[in-house]
Structure formats: structure tokens, C-alpha cells
């Protein structure tokens, strides 16, 4: 009987200007199976350099840092590498800077008081190519800050017209936090069909992932903040 080789560990870069935070997360993640912390950075500028040198699978990114903040660092990282995955760290969930980081290309966010299991689960979700889009938190964040705009963003409105009726329907369900399987069940179609719709939506709208799609849907007023 042939034994399947073990999957390589998920390689993580931790970016935070506080040494205790970096060391704490490093200890927690290195204790988790299938995860390896390959480096640390103390600010956004160093993070950009470390990502280029180490090519981590996931970057845990603080937002408020000297020299280059987490928002600008995220933007530079995902612009340089479209496969880069950034998971933003924050001290409180309704944080306008987190919202800006999601718009800049972050795949999701975690609170700094997350448990070791939540931290590891978040890293695994993002490493697998999924967006960390928890309806109970991320939707509330997007709702809160998208309502600050008095009108939909013109570029968003223009691009909505490129979507088919079904693609628009799928986009709204993404913004409501539904997974592909849940959307498929709701629309009574195969999950593979939904995956195709999601891929086309992201391409047409020039978006990276489901998190950006959710932000877009709120800003285009396809979903009404409640």
C-alpha cells in the first residue's frame, strides 16, 4: 500500500510592530499541525521585502505600524503578487482601517484576541484560497462603513452592468456570506455552476476574491446596509 506524502506546511509571515504579539502568534501557530511560521516583520515596508524573499502562503498583517501601514503594505503585496494572501489583524471588529484593507486586497481579518484554534483555522481557510468572510462580523463591518458613502461609487455602478442577471444574484448571495454550496442549494443548481459564476464575476469586476466581491456589492448598493 502506497503512503501519500504529507502535504507541505502552510508557511506564514507575521507582521506586527509589537514584539510580544509577533512572538505570541509565532508560538501559537508553530504548535499547530501543518503550519510553520517562516518569518516576522516589524512594519509594512519590511513586510513587503519579506514577502518577496520568503514567498509565504499567508501574511498575518497588523494595520497600525510605522513607516508603511498595513493597508498600503497589503496593496503593494497583492499588486506585486496576485496569489498573495493577506489576513489582517485588528484589536476591534468595527475598524474603518480593516474595511480599507479589505478593499486593498486582504482576504479577511481576525481579531487579535482570537483563540489559537481560530487563528489556525483562519490561516488554513485563507491558504486554501477562500476568503475569511464570516457573516456575523465581516458583513457588519462592510455594512457600517459602506453606509458612510452618500451614493454608490460610480465605477462600481458602471461595472454592475457587465454582469448577467444570474451573476448579479450570485454576487448578492456572496455579500450575504453564503458559501458556494449554500448558494447552490439556494438557487437549486450544481455547486460547480456556482464556482463558474463566481470566477466570471471576479474576472468581470476585476476583483481578487469573495471578500472584495462582498465589499463591491455593498458599495454598488446591490445589498442595502441594514
PDB file of C-alpha atoms in Angstrom:
ATOM      1  CA  UNK A   1       0.000   0.000   0.000  1.00  0.00           C
ATOM      2  CA  UNK A   2       1.488   3.321  -1.097  1.00  0.00           C
ATOM      3  CA  UNK A   3       1.574   6.053   1.538  1.00  0.00           C
ATOM      4  CA  UNK A   4       0.614   9.514   0.340  1.00  0.00           C
ATOM      5  CA  UNK A   5       3.310  12.099   1.071  1.00  0.00           C
ATOM      6  CA  UNK A   6       2.376  14.608   3.746  1.00  0.00           C
ATOM      7  CA  UNK A   7       1.224  17.984   2.481  1.00  0.00           C
ATOM      8  CA  UNK A   8       3.823  20.726   2.969  1.00  0.00           C
ATOM      9  CA  UNK A   9       3.102  23.035   5.917  1.00  0.00           C
ATOM     10  CA  UNK A  10       1.358  26.360   5.376  1.00  0.00           C
ATOM     11  CA  UNK A  11       4.109  28.983   5.518  1.00  0.00           C
ATOM     12  CA  UNK A  12       3.164  32.107   7.494  1.00  0.00           C
ATOM     13  CA  UNK A  13       4.747  35.549   7.820  1.00  0.00           C
ATOM     14  CA  UNK A  14       3.746  37.549  10.915  1.00  0.00           C
ATOM     15  CA  UNK A  15       3.780  41.348  10.598  1.00  0.00           C
ATOM     16  CA  UNK A  16       3.333  43.465  13.739  1.00  0.00           C
ATOM     17  CA  UNK A  17       5.334  46.258  15.340  1.00  0.00           C
ATOM     18  CA  UNK A  18       4.876  44.766  18.819  1.00  0.00           C
ATOM     19  CA  UNK A  19       7.390  42.037  19.646  1.00  0.00           C
ATOM     20  CA  UNK A  20       5.106  40.339  22.165  1.00  0.00           C
ATOM     21  CA  UNK A  21       2.343  39.999  19.581  1.00  0.00           C
ATOM     22  CA  UNK A  22       4.727  38.541  16.995  1.00  0.00           C
ATOM     23  CA  UNK A  23       6.233  36.094  19.452  1.00  0.00           C
ATOM     24  CA  UNK A  24       2.841  35.082  20.839  1.00  0.00           C
ATOM     25  CA  UNK A  25       1.341  34.346  17.440  1.00  0.00           C
ATOM     26  CA  UNK A  26       4.520  32.578  16.379  1.00  0.00           C
ATOM     27  CA  UNK A  27       4.379  30.213  19.361  1.00  0.00           C
ATOM     28  CA  UNK A  28       0.663  29.537  18.847  1.00  0.00           C
ATOM     29  CA  UNK A  29       0.931  28.831  15.128  1.00  0.00           C
ATOM     30  CA  UNK A  30       4.106  26.749  15.274  1.00  0.00           C
ATOM     31  CA  UNK A  31       2.321  24.495  17.776  1.00  0.00           C
ATOM     32  CA  UNK A  32      -0.427  23.806  15.234  1.00  0.00           C
ATOM     33  CA  UNK A  33      -0.112  20.854  12.845  1.00  0.00           C
ATOM     34  CA  UNK A  34       0.537  21.761   9.230  1.00  0.00           C
ATOM     35  CA  UNK A  35       1.533  25.398   9.933  1.00  0.00           C
ATOM     36  CA  UNK A  36       5.025  26.882  10.035  1.00  0.00           C
ATOM     37  CA  UNK A  37       5.991  30.486  10.810  1.00  0.00           C
ATOM     38  CA  UNK A  38       8.780  31.295   8.352  1.00  0.00           C
ATOM     39  CA  UNK A  39       9.430  34.916   9.269  1.00  0.00           C
ATOM     40  CA  UNK A  40       8.448  38.093  11.074  1.00  0.00           C
ATOM     41  CA  UNK A  41       8.383  41.766  10.096  1.00  0.00           C
ATOM     42  CA  UNK A  42       8.097  44.860  12.288  1.00  0.00           C
ATOM     43  CA  UNK A  43       6.476  47.222   9.772  1.00  0.00           C
ATOM     44  CA  UNK A  44       4.803  47.307   6.373  1.00  0.00           C
ATOM     45  CA  UNK A  45       7.969  48.139   4.458  1.00  0.00           C
ATOM     46  CA  UNK A  46       9.790  45.169   5.917  1.00  0.00           C
ATOM     47  CA  UNK A  47       6.707  43.012   5.222  1.00  0.00           C
ATOM     48  CA  UNK A  48       6.831  43.822   1.505  1.00  0.00           C
ATOM     49  CA  UNK A  49      10.501  42.812   1.383  1.00  0.00           C
ATOM     50  CA  UNK A  50       9.952  39.652   3.412  1.00  0.00           C
ATOM     51  CA  UNK A  51       7.067  38.525   1.221  1.00  0.00           C
ATOM     52  CA  UNK A  52       9.234  38.911  -1.878  1.00  0.00           C
ATOM     53  CA  UNK A  53      12.081  36.980  -0.256  1.00  0.00           C
ATOM     54  CA  UNK A  54      10.186  34.249   1.606  1.00  0.00           C
ATOM     55  CA  UNK A  55       7.056  33.791  -0.546  1.00  0.00           C
ATOM     56  CA  UNK A  56       4.829  32.825   2.423  1.00  0.00           C
ATOM     57  CA  UNK A  57       1.431  31.245   1.838  1.00  0.00           C
ATOM     58  CA  UNK A  58      -0.300  33.617   4.261  1.00  0.00           C
ATOM     59  CA  UNK A  59       0.665  37.006   5.706  1.00  0.00           C
ATOM     60  CA  UNK A  60      -0.768  37.946   9.110  1.00  0.00           C
ATOM     61  CA  UNK A  61      -0.810  41.739   8.834  1.00  0.00           C
ATOM     62  CA  UNK A  62      -1.236  44.331  11.549  1.00  0.00           C
ATOM     63  CA  UNK A  63      -2.680  47.652  10.339  1.00  0.00           C
ATOM     64  CA  UNK A  64      -1.271  50.421  12.505  1.00  0.00           C
ATOM     65  CA  UNK A  65       2.501  50.302  12.019  1.00  0.00           C
ATOM     66  CA  UNK A  66       5.299  52.815  11.424  1.00  0.00           C
ATOM     67  CA  UNK A  67       6.983  53.508   8.062  1.00  0.00           C
ATOM     68  CA  UNK A  68       4.295  51.764   5.997  1.00  0.00           C
ATOM     69  CA  UNK A  69       0.928  50.840   7.452  1.00  0.00           C
ATOM     70  CA  UNK A  70      -0.833  47.545   6.880  1.00  0.00           C
ATOM     71  CA  UNK A  71      -3.245  48.954   4.309  1.00  0.00           C
ATOM     72  CA  UNK A  72      -0.524  50.246   1.993  1.00  0.00           C
ATOM     73  CA  UNK A  73       1.609  47.160   2.606  1.00  0.00           C
ATOM     74  CA  UNK A  74      -1.330  44.930   1.666  1.00  0.00           C
ATOM     75  CA  UNK A  75      -1.918  46.922  -1.503  1.00  0.00           C
ATOM     76  CA  UNK A  76       1.756  46.664  -2.509  1.00  0.00           C
ATOM     77  CA  UNK A  77       1.929  42.941  -1.745  1.00  0.00           C
ATOM     78  CA  UNK A  78      -1.179  41.919  -3.691  1.00  0.00           C
ATOM     79  CA  UNK A  79      -0.264  44.208  -6.588  1.00  0.00           C
ATOM     80  CA  UNK A  80       3.148  42.546  -6.874  1.00  0.00           C
ATOM     81  CA  UNK A  81       1.761  39.017  -6.477  1.00  0.00           C
ATOM     82  CA  UNK A  82      -1.857  38.271  -7.355  1.00  0.00           C
ATOM     83  CA  UNK A  83      -1.650  34.967  -5.464  1.00  0.00           C
ATOM     84  CA  UNK A  84      -0.559  36.621  -2.209  1.00  0.00           C
ATOM     85  CA  UNK A  85      -2.961  36.098   0.696  1.00  0.00           C
ATOM     86  CA  UNK A  86      -3.162  38.634   3.495  1.00  0.00           C
ATOM     87  CA  UNK A  87      -5.078  38.125   6.717  1.00  0.00           C
ATOM     88  CA  UNK A  88      -5.476  41.408   8.613  1.00  0.00           C
ATOM     89  CA  UNK A  89      -5.151  41.580  12.400  1.00  0.00           C
ATOM     90  CA  UNK A  90      -7.128  44.122  14.401  1.00  0.00           C
ATOM     91  CA  UNK A  91      -8.000  44.875  18.011  1.00  0.00           C
ATOM     92  CA  UNK A  92     -11.690  45.583  17.350  1.00  0.00           C
ATOM     93  CA  UNK A  93     -14.018  44.456  14.602  1.00  0.00           C
ATOM     94  CA  UNK A  94     -15.733  47.692  13.550  1.00  0.00           C
ATOM     95  CA  UNK A  95     -12.495  49.239  12.322  1.00  0.00           C
ATOM     96  CA  UNK A  96     -12.552  51.527   9.296  1.00  0.00           C
ATOM     97  CA  UNK A  97      -8.926  50.648   8.593  1.00  0.00           C
ATOM     98  CA  UNK A  98      -9.869  46.970   8.299  1.00  0.00           C
ATOM     99  CA  UNK A  99     -12.527  47.952   5.776  1.00  0.00           C
ATOM    100  CA  UNK A 100      -9.899  49.834   3.778  1.00  0.00           C
ATOM    101  CA  UNK A 101      -7.566  46.828   3.964  1.00  0.00           C
ATOM    102  CA  UNK A 102     -10.296  44.556   2.576  1.00  0.00           C
ATOM    103  CA  UNK A 103     -10.774  46.986  -0.286  1.00  0.00           C
ATOM    104  CA  UNK A 104      -6.993  46.975  -0.817  1.00  0.00           C
ATOM    105  CA  UNK A 105      -6.953  43.201  -1.317  1.00  0.00           C
ATOM    106  CA  UNK A 106      -6.856  41.487   2.080  1.00  0.00           C
ATOM    107  CA  UNK A 107      -8.637  38.123   2.108  1.00  0.00           C
ATOM    108  CA  UNK A 108     -10.193  38.649   5.523  1.00  0.00           C
ATOM    109  CA  UNK A 109      -9.420  39.633   9.081  1.00  0.00           C
ATOM    110  CA  UNK A 110      -9.054  38.254  12.585  1.00  0.00           C
ATOM    111  CA  UNK A 111      -9.288  39.896  15.979  1.00  0.00           C
ATOM    112  CA  UNK A 112      -6.033  39.883  17.942  1.00  0.00           C
ATOM    113  CA  UNK A 113      -7.768  38.163  20.849  1.00  0.00           C
ATOM    114  CA  UNK A 114      -8.678  35.172  18.648  1.00  0.00           C
ATOM    115  CA  UNK A 115      -8.041  31.780  20.187  1.00  0.00           C
ATOM    116  CA  UNK A 116      -5.232  29.561  18.908  1.00  0.00           C
ATOM    117  CA  UNK A 117      -7.799  27.404  17.090  1.00  0.00           C
ATOM    118  CA  UNK A 118      -9.479  30.430  15.462  1.00  0.00           C
ATOM    119  CA  UNK A 119      -6.093  31.760  14.389  1.00  0.00           C
ATOM    120  CA  UNK A 120      -5.053  28.432  12.861  1.00  0.00           C
ATOM    121  CA  UNK A 121      -8.441  27.930  11.205  1.00  0.00           C
ATOM    122  CA  UNK A 122      -8.255  31.421   9.693  1.00  0.00           C
ATOM    123  CA  UNK A 123      -4.799  30.743   8.290  1.00  0.00           C
ATOM    124  CA  UNK A 124      -5.964  27.442   6.781  1.00  0.00           C
ATOM    125  CA  UNK A 125      -9.071  28.981   5.210  1.00  0.00           C
ATOM    126  CA  UNK A 126      -7.114  31.779   3.549  1.00  0.00           C
ATOM    127  CA  UNK A 127      -4.275  29.454   2.480  1.00  0.00           C
ATOM    128  CA  UNK A 128      -6.854  27.257   0.741  1.00  0.00           C
ATOM    129  CA  UNK A 129      -7.839  30.196  -1.434  1.00  0.00           C
ATOM    130  CA  UNK A 130     -11.067  31.029   0.351  1.00  0.00           C
ATOM    131  CA  UNK A 131     -11.983  34.404   1.795  1.00  0.00           C
ATOM    132  CA  UNK A 132     -12.433  34.631   5.543  1.00  0.00           C
ATOM    133  CA  UNK A 133     -15.905  36.094   5.227  1.00  0.00           C
ATOM    134  CA  UNK A 134     -17.768  35.434   8.455  1.00  0.00           C
ATOM    135  CA  UNK A 135     -21.295  36.835   8.086  1.00  0.00           C
ATOM    136  CA  UNK A 136     -21.579  37.804  11.758  1.00  0.00           C
ATOM    137  CA  UNK A 137     -18.523  40.061  11.691  1.00  0.00           C
ATOM    138  CA  UNK A 138     -17.428  40.927   8.162  1.00  0.00           C
ATOM    139  CA  UNK A 139     -20.931  41.774   6.955  1.00  0.00           C
ATOM    140  CA  UNK A 140     -21.392  44.121   9.920  1.00  0.00           C
ATOM    141  CA  UNK A 141     -18.069  45.794   9.152  1.00  0.00           C
ATOM    142  CA  UNK A 142     -18.888  46.250   5.470  1.00  0.00           C
ATOM    143  CA  UNK A 143     -22.398  47.451   6.260  1.00  0.00           C
ATOM    144  CA  UNK A 144     -21.165  50.020   8.770  1.00  0.00           C
ATOM    145  CA  UNK A 145     -18.611  51.673   6.525  1.00  0.00           C
ATOM    146  CA  UNK A 146     -20.308  51.312   3.155  1.00  0.00           C
ATOM    147  CA  UNK A 147     -23.226  53.311   4.591  1.00  0.00           C
ATOM    148  CA  UNK A 148     -20.855  56.270   5.063  1.00  0.00           C
ATOM    149  CA  UNK A 149     -20.885  56.852   1.311  1.00  0.00           C
ATOM    150  CA  UNK A 150     -23.879  59.017   0.402  1.00  0.00           C
ATOM    151  CA  UNK A 151     -24.176  57.384  -3.026  1.00  0.00           C
ATOM    152  CA  UNK A 152     -22.849  54.289  -4.806  1.00  0.00           C
ATOM    153  CA  UNK A 153     -19.359  54.630  -6.243  1.00  0.00           C
ATOM    154  CA  UNK A 154     -19.674  55.433  -9.981  1.00  0.00           C
ATOM    155  CA  UNK A 155     -17.088  52.825 -11.069  1.00  0.00           C
ATOM    156  CA  UNK A 156     -18.992  50.180  -9.148  1.00  0.00           C
ATOM    157  CA  UNK A 157     -22.284  51.128 -10.788  1.00  0.00           C
ATOM    158  CA  UNK A 158     -20.717  51.049 -14.241  1.00  0.00           C
ATOM    159  CA  UNK A 159     -19.277  47.577 -13.751  1.00  0.00           C
ATOM    160  CA  UNK A 160     -22.507  46.097 -12.405  1.00  0.00           C
ATOM    161  CA  UNK A 161     -23.918  46.397 -15.917  1.00  0.00           C
ATOM    162  CA  UNK A 162     -21.369  43.861 -17.134  1.00  0.00           C
ATOM    163  CA  UNK A 163     -22.926  41.103 -15.023  1.00  0.00           C
ATOM    164  CA  UNK A 164     -25.738  38.820 -16.136  1.00  0.00           C
ATOM    165  CA  UNK A 165     -28.891  38.625 -14.033  1.00  0.00           C
ATOM    166  CA  UNK A 166     -27.793  35.314 -12.514  1.00  0.00           C
ATOM    167  CA  UNK A 167     -24.282  36.612 -11.804  1.00  0.00           C
ATOM    168  CA  UNK A 168     -25.779  39.604 -10.009  1.00  0.00           C
ATOM    169  CA  UNK A 169     -27.926  37.243  -7.963  1.00  0.00           C
ATOM    170  CA  UNK A 170     -24.873  35.174  -7.013  1.00  0.00           C
ATOM    171  CA  UNK A 171     -22.935  38.325  -6.100  1.00  0.00           C
ATOM    172  CA  UNK A 172     -25.682  39.409  -3.696  1.00  0.00           C
ATOM    173  CA  UNK A 173     -25.612  35.983  -2.015  1.00  0.00           C
ATOM    174  CA  UNK A 174     -21.816  36.170  -1.697  1.00  0.00           C
ATOM    175  CA  UNK A 175     -22.230  39.517   0.054  1.00  0.00           C
ATOM    176  CA  UNK A 176     -24.689  37.882   2.439  1.00  0.00           C
ATOM    177  CA  UNK A 177     -21.926  35.492   3.484  1.00  0.00           C
ATOM    178  CA  UNK A 178     -23.132  32.313   1.765  1.00  0.00           C
ATOM    179  CA  UNK A 179     -20.648  29.648   0.657  1.00  0.00           C
ATOM    180  CA  UNK A 180     -20.699  28.132  -2.831  1.00  0.00           C
ATOM    181  CA  UNK A 181     -22.542  25.092  -1.509  1.00  0.00           C
ATOM    182  CA  UNK A 182     -25.149  27.274   0.228  1.00  0.00           C
ATOM    183  CA  UNK A 183     -25.635  29.412  -2.888  1.00  0.00           C
ATOM    184  CA  UNK A 184     -26.037  26.261  -4.996  1.00  0.00           C
ATOM    185  CA  UNK A 185     -28.684  24.979  -2.602  1.00  0.00           C
ATOM    186  CA  UNK A 186     -30.488  28.326  -2.599  1.00  0.00           C
ATOM    187  CA  UNK A 187     -30.557  28.526  -6.406  1.00  0.00           C
ATOM    188  CA  UNK A 188     -31.048  24.776  -6.879  1.00  0.00           C
ATOM    189  CA  UNK A 189     -28.073  24.316  -9.194  1.00  0.00           C
ATOM    190  CA  UNK A 190     -24.815  22.360  -9.064  1.00  0.00           C
ATOM    191  CA  UNK A 191     -22.005  23.746  -6.908  1.00  0.00           C
ATOM    192  CA  UNK A 192     -19.706  23.590  -9.947  1.00  0.00           C
ATOM    193  CA  UNK A 193     -22.073  26.005 -11.707  1.00  0.00           C
ATOM    194  CA  UNK A 194     -21.749  28.457  -8.826  1.00  0.00           C
ATOM    195  CA  UNK A 195     -17.960  28.187  -8.921  1.00  0.00           C
ATOM    196  CA  UNK A 196     -18.091  29.136 -12.597  1.00  0.00           C
ATOM    197  CA  UNK A 197     -20.350  32.111 -11.849  1.00  0.00           C
ATOM    198  CA  UNK A 198     -18.053  33.288  -9.046  1.00  0.00           C
ATOM    199  CA  UNK A 199     -14.995  33.068 -11.282  1.00  0.00           C
ATOM    200  CA  UNK A 200     -16.719  35.087 -14.009  1.00  0.00           C
ATOM    201  CA  UNK A 201     -17.905  37.693 -11.503  1.00  0.00           C
ATOM    202  CA  UNK A 202     -14.382  38.209 -10.180  1.00  0.00           C
ATOM    203  CA  UNK A 203     -12.939  38.497 -13.688  1.00  0.00           C
ATOM    204  CA  UNK A 204     -15.615  40.899 -14.942  1.00  0.00           C
ATOM    205  CA  UNK A 205     -15.351  43.150 -11.903  1.00  0.00           C
ATOM    206  CA  UNK A 206     -11.570  42.945 -11.616  1.00  0.00           C
ATOM    207  CA  UNK A 207     -11.746  41.626  -8.047  1.00  0.00           C
ATOM    208  CA  UNK A 208      -9.399  39.287  -6.175  1.00  0.00           C
ATOM    209  CA  UNK A 209     -11.753  37.207  -4.076  1.00  0.00           C
ATOM    210  CA  UNK A 210     -15.115  36.864  -2.332  1.00  0.00           C
ATOM    211  CA  UNK A 211     -14.275  39.460   0.300  1.00  0.00           C
ATOM    212  CA  UNK A 212     -13.698  42.134  -2.338  1.00  0.00           C
ATOM    213  CA  UNK A 213     -16.852  40.947  -4.080  1.00  0.00           C
ATOM    214  CA  UNK A 214     -18.838  41.495  -0.881  1.00  0.00           C
ATOM    215  CA  UNK A 215     -17.391  44.985  -0.431  1.00  0.00           C
ATOM    216  CA  UNK A 216     -18.225  45.759  -4.069  1.00  0.00           C
ATOM    217  CA  UNK A 217     -21.827  44.569  -3.665  1.00  0.00           C
ATOM    218  CA  UNK A 218     -22.405  46.889  -0.718  1.00  0.00           C
ATOM    219  CA  UNK A 219     -20.710  49.863  -2.362  1.00  0.00           C
ATOM    220  CA  UNK A 220     -22.766  49.351  -5.536  1.00  0.00           C
ATOM    221  CA  UNK A 221     -25.893  49.176  -3.336  1.00  0.00           C
ATOM    222  CA  UNK A 222     -26.768  45.699  -4.586  1.00  0.00           C
ATOM    223  CA  UNK A 223     -27.109  44.890  -0.911  1.00  0.00           C
ATOM    224  CA  UNK A 224     -28.739  47.526   1.261  1.00  0.00           C
ATOM    225  CA  UNK A 225     -26.997  48.208   4.579  1.00  0.00           C
ATOM    226  CA  UNK A 226     -29.422  47.446   7.377  1.00  0.00           C
TER     227      UNK A 226
END
